[in-house]
Coordinates of C-alpha atoms in Angstrom, one line a residue:
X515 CA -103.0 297.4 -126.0
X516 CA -106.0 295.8 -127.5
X517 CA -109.4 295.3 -125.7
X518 CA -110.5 291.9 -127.1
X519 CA -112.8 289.6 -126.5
X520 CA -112.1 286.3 -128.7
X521 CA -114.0 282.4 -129.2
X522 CA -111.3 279.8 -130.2
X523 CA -113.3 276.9 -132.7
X524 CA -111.3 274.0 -132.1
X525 CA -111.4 271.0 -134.2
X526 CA -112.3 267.7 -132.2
X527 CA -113.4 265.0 -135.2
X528 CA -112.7 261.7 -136.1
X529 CA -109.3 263.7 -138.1
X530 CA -107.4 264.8 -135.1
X531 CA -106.2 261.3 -134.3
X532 CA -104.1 261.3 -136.9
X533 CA -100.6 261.3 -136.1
X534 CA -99.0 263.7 -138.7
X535 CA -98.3 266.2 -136.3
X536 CA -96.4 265.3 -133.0
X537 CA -97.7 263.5 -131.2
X538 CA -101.2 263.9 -132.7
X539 CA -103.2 266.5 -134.3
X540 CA -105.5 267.1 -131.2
X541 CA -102.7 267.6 -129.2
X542 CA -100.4 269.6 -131.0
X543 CA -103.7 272.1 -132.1
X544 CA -104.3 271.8 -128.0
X545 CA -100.8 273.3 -127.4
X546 CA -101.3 276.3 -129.7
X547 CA -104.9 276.7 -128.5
X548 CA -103.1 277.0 -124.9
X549 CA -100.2 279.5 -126.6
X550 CA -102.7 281.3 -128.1
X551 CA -105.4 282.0 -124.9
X552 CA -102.1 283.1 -122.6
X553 CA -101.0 285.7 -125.4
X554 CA -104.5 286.9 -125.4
X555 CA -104.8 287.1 -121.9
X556 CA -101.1 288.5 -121.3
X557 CA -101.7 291.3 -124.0
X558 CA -104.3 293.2 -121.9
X559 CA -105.9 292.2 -118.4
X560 CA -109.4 292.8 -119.2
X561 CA -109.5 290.6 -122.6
X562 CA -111.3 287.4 -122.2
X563 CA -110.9 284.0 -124.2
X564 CA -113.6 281.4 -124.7
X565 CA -113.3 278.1 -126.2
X566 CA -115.7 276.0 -128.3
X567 CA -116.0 272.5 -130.0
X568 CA -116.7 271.8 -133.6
X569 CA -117.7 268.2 -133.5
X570 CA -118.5 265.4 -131.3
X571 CA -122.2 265.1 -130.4
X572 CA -122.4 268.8 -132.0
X573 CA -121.3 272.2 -131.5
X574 CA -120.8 273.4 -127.7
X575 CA -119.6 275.7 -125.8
X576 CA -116.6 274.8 -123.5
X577 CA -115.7 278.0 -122.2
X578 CA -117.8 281.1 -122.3
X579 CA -115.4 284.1 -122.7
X580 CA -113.5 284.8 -119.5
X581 CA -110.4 286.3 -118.1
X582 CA -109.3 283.1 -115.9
X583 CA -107.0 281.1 -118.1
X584 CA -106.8 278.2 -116.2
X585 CA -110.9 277.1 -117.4
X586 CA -109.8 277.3 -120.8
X587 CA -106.6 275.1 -120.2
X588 CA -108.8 272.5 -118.1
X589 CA -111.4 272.7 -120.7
X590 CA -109.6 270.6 -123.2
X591 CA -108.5 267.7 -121.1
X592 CA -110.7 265.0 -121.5
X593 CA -112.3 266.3 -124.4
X594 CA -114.0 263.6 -126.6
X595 CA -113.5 263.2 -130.4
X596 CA -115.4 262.2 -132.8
X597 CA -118.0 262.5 -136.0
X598 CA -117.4 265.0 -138.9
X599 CA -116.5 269.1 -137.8
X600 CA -119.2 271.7 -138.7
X601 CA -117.6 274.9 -139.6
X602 CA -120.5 276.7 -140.5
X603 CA -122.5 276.3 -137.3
X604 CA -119.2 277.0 -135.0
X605 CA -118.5 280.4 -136.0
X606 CA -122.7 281.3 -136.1
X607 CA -122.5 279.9 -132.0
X608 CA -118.8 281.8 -131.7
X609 CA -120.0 284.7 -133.3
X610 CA -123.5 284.7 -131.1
X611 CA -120.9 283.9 -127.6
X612 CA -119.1 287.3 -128.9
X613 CA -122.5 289.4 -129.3
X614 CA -123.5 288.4 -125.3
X615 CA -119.9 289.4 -124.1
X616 CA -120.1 291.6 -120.9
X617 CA -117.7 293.9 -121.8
X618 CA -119.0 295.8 -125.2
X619 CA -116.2 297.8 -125.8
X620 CA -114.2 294.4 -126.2
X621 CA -113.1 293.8 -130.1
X622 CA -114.8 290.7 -131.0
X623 CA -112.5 287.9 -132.8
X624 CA -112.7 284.3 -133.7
X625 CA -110.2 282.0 -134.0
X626 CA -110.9 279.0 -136.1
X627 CA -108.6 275.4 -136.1
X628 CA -109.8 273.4 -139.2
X629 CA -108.1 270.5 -139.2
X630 CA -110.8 268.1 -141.0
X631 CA -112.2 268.2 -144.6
X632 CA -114.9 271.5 -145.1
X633 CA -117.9 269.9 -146.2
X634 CA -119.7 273.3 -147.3
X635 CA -119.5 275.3 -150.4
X636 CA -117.4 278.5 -151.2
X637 CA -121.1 280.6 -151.5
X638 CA -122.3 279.5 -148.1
X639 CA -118.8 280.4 -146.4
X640 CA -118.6 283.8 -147.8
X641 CA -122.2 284.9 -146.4
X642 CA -120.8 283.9 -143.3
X643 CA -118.0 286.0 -143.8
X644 CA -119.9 288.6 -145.0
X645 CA -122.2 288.4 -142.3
X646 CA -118.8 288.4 -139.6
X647 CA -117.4 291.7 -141.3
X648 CA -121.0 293.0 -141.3
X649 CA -120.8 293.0 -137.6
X650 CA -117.2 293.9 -137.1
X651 CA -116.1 290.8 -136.1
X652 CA -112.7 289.6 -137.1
X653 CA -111.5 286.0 -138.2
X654 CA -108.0 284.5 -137.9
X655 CA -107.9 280.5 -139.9
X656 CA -105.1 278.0 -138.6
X657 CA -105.1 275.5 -141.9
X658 CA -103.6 272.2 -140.6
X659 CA -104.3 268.8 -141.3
X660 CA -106.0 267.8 -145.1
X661 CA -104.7 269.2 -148.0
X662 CA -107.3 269.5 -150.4
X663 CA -107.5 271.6 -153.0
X664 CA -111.2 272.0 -152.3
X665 CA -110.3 273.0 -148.4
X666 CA -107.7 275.4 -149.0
X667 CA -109.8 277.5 -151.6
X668 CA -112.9 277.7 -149.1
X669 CA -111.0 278.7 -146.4
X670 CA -109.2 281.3 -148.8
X671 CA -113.0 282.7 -150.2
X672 CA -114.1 282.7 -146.1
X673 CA -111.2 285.0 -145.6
X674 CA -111.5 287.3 -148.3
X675 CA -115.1 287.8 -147.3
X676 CA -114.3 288.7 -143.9
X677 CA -111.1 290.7 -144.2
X678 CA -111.2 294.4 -143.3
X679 CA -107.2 294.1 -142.6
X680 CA -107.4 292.6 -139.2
X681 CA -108.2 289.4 -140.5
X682 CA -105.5 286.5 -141.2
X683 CA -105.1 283.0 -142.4
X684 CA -102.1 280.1 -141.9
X685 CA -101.7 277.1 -143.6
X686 CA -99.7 275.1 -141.8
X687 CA -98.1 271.4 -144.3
X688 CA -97.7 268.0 -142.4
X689 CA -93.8 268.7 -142.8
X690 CA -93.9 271.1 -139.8
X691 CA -94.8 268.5 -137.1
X692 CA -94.6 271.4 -134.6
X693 CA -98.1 273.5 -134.8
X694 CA -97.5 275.6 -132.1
X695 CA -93.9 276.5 -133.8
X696 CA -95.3 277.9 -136.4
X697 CA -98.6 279.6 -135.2
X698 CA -96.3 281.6 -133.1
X699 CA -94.2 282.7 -136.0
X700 CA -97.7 284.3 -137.5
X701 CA -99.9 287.9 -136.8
X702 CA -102.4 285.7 -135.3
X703 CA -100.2 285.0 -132.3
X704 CA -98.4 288.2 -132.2
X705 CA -101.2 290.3 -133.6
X706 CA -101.0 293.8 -134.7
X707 CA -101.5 295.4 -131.0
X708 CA -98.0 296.3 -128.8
X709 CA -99.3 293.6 -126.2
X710 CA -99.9 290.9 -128.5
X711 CA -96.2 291.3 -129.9
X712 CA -94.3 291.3 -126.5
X713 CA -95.8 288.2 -125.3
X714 CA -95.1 286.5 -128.9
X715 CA -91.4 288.0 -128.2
X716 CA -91.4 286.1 -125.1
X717 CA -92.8 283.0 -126.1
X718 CA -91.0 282.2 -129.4
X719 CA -87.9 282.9 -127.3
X720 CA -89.0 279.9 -124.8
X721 CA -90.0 278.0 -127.6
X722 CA -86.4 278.5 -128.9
X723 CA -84.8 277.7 -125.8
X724 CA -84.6 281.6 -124.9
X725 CA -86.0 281.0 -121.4
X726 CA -83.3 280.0 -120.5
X727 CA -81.9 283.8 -120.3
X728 CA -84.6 284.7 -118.0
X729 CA -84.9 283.6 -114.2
X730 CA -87.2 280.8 -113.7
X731 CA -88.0 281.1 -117.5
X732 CA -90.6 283.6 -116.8
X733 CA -90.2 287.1 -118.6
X734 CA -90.7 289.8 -115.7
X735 CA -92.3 292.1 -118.3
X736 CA -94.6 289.8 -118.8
X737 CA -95.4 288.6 -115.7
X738 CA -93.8 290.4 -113.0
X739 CA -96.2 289.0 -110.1
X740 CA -95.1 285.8 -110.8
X741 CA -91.7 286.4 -111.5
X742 CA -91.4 287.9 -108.0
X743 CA -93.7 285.3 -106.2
X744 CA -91.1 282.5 -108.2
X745 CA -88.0 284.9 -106.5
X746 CA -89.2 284.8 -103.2
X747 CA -89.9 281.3 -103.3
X748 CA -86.4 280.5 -104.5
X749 CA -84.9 282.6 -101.7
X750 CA -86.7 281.3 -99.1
X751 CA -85.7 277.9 -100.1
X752 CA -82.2 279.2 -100.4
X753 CA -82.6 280.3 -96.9
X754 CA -83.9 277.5 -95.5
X755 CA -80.6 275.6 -97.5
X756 CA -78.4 277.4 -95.5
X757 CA -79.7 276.9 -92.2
X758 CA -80.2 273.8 -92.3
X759 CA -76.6 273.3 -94.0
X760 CA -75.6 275.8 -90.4
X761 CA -77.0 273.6 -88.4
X762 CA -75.7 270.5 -89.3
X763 CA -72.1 272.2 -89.0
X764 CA -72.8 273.2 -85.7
X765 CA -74.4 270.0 -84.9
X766 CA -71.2 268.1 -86.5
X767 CA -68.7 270.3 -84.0
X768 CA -70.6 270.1 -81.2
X769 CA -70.4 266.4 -81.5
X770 CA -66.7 265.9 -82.4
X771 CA -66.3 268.2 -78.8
X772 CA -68.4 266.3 -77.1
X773 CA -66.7 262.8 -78.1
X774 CA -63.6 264.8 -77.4
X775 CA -64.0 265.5 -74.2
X776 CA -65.3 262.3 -73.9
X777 CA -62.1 260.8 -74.6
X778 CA -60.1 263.3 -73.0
X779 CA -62.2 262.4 -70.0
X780 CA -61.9 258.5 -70.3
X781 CA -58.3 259.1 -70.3
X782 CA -57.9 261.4 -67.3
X783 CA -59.8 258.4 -66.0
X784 CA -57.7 255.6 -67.0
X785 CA -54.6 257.3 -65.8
X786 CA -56.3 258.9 -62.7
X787 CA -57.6 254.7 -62.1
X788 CA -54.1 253.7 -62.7
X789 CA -52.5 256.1 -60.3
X790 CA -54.9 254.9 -57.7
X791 CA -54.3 251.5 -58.8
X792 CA -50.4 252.0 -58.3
X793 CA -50.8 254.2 -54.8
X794 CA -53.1 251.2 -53.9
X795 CA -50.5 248.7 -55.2
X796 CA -47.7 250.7 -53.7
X797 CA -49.2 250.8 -50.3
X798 CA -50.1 246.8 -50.0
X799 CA -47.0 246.4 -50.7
X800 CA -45.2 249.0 -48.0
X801 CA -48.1 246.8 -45.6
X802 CA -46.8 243.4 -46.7
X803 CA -43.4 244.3 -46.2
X804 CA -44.5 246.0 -42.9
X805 CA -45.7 242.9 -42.0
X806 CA -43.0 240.8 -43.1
X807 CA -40.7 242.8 -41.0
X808 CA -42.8 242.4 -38.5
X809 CA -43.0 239.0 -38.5
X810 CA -39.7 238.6 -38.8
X811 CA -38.8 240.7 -35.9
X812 CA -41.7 238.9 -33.9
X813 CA -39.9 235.4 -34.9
X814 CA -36.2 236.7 -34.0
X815 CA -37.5 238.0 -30.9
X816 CA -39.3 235.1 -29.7
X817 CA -37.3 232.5 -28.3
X818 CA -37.2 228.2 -28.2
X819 CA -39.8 228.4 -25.2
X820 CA -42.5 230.6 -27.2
X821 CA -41.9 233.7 -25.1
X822 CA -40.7 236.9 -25.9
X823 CA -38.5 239.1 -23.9
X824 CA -40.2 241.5 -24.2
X825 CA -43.5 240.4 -22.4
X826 CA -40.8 239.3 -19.5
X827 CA -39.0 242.2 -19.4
X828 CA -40.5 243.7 -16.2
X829 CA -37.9 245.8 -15.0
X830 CA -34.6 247.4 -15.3
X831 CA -33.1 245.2 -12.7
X832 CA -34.1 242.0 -14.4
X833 CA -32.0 243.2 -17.5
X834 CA -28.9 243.3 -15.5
X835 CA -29.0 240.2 -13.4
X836 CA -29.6 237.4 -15.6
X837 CA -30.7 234.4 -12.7
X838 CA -33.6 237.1 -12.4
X839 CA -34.4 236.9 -15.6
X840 CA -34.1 232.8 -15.5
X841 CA -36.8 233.0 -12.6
X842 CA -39.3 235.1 -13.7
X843 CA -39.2 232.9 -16.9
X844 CA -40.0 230.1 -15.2
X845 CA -42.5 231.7 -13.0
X846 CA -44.6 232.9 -16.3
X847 CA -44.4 229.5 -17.6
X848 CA -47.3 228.5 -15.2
X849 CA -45.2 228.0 -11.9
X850 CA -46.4 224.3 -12.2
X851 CA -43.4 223.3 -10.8
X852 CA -40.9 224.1 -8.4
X853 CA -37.3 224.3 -9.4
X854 CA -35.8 220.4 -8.6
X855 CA -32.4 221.2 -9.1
X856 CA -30.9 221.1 -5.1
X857 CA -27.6 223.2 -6.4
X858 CA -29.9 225.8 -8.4
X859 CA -31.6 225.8 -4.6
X860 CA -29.0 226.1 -2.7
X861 CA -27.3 228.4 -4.9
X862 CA -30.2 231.0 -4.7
X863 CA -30.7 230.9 -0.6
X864 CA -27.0 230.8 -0.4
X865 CA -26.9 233.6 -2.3
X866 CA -27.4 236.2 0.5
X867 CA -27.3 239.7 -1.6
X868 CA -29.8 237.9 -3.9
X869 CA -32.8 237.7 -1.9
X870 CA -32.1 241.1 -0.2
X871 CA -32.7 241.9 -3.6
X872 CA -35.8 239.9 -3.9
X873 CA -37.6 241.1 -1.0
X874 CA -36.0 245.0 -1.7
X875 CA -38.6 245.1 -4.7
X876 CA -41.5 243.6 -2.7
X877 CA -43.7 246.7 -1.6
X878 CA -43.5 247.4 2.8
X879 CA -40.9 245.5 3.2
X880 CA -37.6 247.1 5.0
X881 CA -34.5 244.6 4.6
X882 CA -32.9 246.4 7.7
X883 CA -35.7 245.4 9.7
X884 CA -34.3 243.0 12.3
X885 CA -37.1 240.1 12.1
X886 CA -36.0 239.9 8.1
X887 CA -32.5 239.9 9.0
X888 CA -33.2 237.1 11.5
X889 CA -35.3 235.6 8.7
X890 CA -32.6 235.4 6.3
X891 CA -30.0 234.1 8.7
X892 CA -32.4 231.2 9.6
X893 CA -33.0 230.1 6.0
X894 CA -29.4 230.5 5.3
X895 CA -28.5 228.2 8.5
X896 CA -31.3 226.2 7.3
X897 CA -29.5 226.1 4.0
X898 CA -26.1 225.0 5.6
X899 CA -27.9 222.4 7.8
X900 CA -29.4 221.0 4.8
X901 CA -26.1 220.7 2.6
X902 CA -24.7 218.9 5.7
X903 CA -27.3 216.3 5.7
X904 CA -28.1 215.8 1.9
X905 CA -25.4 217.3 0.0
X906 CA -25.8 217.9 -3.5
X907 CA -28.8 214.6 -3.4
X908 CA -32.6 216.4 -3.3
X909 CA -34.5 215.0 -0.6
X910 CA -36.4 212.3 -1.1
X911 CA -40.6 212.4 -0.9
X912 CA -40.6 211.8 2.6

């Protein structure tokens, strides 16, 4: 690989607005200015590039030689054009850049971009020439632009005064609206070293569409820091793809369970609500029968007086003997009144077993005890006295 130090001249007059090369001559000679510092730089690590401007307000330095490539791509943007270029004076500053270089055991070269008329003669170009190959410093000419007769034949004498066989010239028509296309096609770009020649393999395959073969479009051999930084940053990304891809899946499943269990629960609830429903249901209805029943068990039961047997039922006896029954009726009625039928009357004193039965149930009280015999037999002769006096007629008030 070649050690190299190298000034590019670039043309920034009045001339490079013309539009004959896409989209405009300052721009396409900016794009091979920008092929031409990466091949420089790509070739060998320690060669450094410098930029400088031919016209304008007069001939400056943009760029002293330097290994960073992105100064001499920012160094263009912006740039101003105008007034007439001065070839002479840009390769005198160029070649006096080249004799401060850092690194003396860097090849000195200058690259010149004419793209404007060349206002001086063929005898002060060759000294200048003459003066470059004096000091071993090599010349590459990118013609573009004019035409003229006059221009082509200066630039040709410049050459020949200058060439030791590491020198080279290009003249590049108006027909090929591509500079860059064509510069890359030429020993300037891929020069005579093996460096120079691998990265003009490279990039005449981009510019044919060749990048496409490589990852990323960047040649490993060429780069291989950045073709790994590039792979790592595709993986990661790639990484981060599926993850996130994961957990949307896992997000996605975890909510169709969710709603399905959801649903499943809502269900269990509906059916588990309706079977409490229909036990709740079922058993106001088993009450409401109950009741009916009972109500309609309390009505049969009860009879025309508003009194149930059951509340008079007292005893066993007063189930049996039904004129018991009658009398403890009325008695629960209130008593208010004494019976005033004289036959119901006489009947029951008359009736001789019946109030031994009577007073049997009363509590201390012997029937075979003489004073209730004698007691009976006075109310039943009081009873037969009466029926002789009265008859069936109650007594009256008195």
């Amino acid at each position: 690989m070649v050690l190299e130090a190298t000034m590019i001249c670039i043309d920034n007059s009045e001339w490079m607005r013309n539009g004959d090369y896409s989209p405009t001559r300052f721009q396409a000679q900016a794009e091979a200015v920008s092929l031409l510092c990466g091949a420089k730089t790509q070739s060998n690590p320690e060669n450094t590039v410098g930029v400088l401007a031919m016209a304008g307000k007069g001939v400056r330095v943009l760029v002293t030689p330097t290994t960073d490539l992105g100064k001499v791509l920012a160094c263009m943007h912006g740039l101003e054009m105008g007034g007439e270029m001065n070839l002479a004076a840009g390769i005198q500053v160029a070649q006096l850049a080249l004799k401060h270089r850092q690194n003396k055991n860097q090849q000195q070269r200058i690259i010149i971009f004419p793209g404007g008329p060349v206002k001086y003669d063929k005898k002060v170009l060759e000294s200048i020439g003459k003066k470059l190959k004096k000091n071993s410093v090599a010349l590459d000419i990118v013609d573009f632009g004019e035409e003229a007769d006059e221009k082509a034949e200066k630039l040709e004498a410049l050459h020949a005064a200058v060439n030791n066989g590491d020198s080279h010239i290009v003249h590049v028509p108006p027909e090929s609206s591509a500079l860059c296309d064509v510069v890359l096609t030429t020993p300037i770009f891929t020069g005579d070293g093996e460096g120079g020649s691998a990265f003009a393999a490279s990039a005449a395959a981009a510019a044919a569409g060749g990048a496409a073969g490589y990852e990323f479009g960047v040649d490993p051999n060429l780069d291989p820091e950045l073709a790994l930084a590039l792979r790592a940053s595709m993986e990661e990304e790639r990484a981060r793809q599926e993850a996130a891809a994961r957990a949307a899946e896992e997000k996605g499943g975890a909510q169709a369970s969710s709603s399905h269990d959801t649903t499943m629960t809502e269900n269990t609830g509906i059916m588990s609500h309706g079977a409490n429903t229909s036990d709740l249901m079922d058993d106001d209805t088993a009450l409401l029968e109950q009741a009916l029943a009972m109500s309609l068990n309390d009505h049969q039961s009860i009879p025309s007086g508003g009194i149930s047997l059951e509340d008079t039922d007292m005893s066993e006896a007063t189930k049996e003997d039904q004129e018991l029954a009658l009398a403890l009726q009325r008695s629960t009625q209130g008593n208010a009144e004494a019976p005033t039928d004289q036959s119901e009357i006489n009947q029951v004193l008359g009736n001789q077993a019946y109030v031994s039965s009577i007073l049997s149930t009363l509590p201390g009280v012997d029937t075979n005890d003489d004073t209730i015999q004698d007691l009976i037999a006075s109310l039943r002769s009081h009873q037969e006295k009466l029926n002789k006096e009265y008859g069936d007629k109650p007594p009256n008030d008195k």
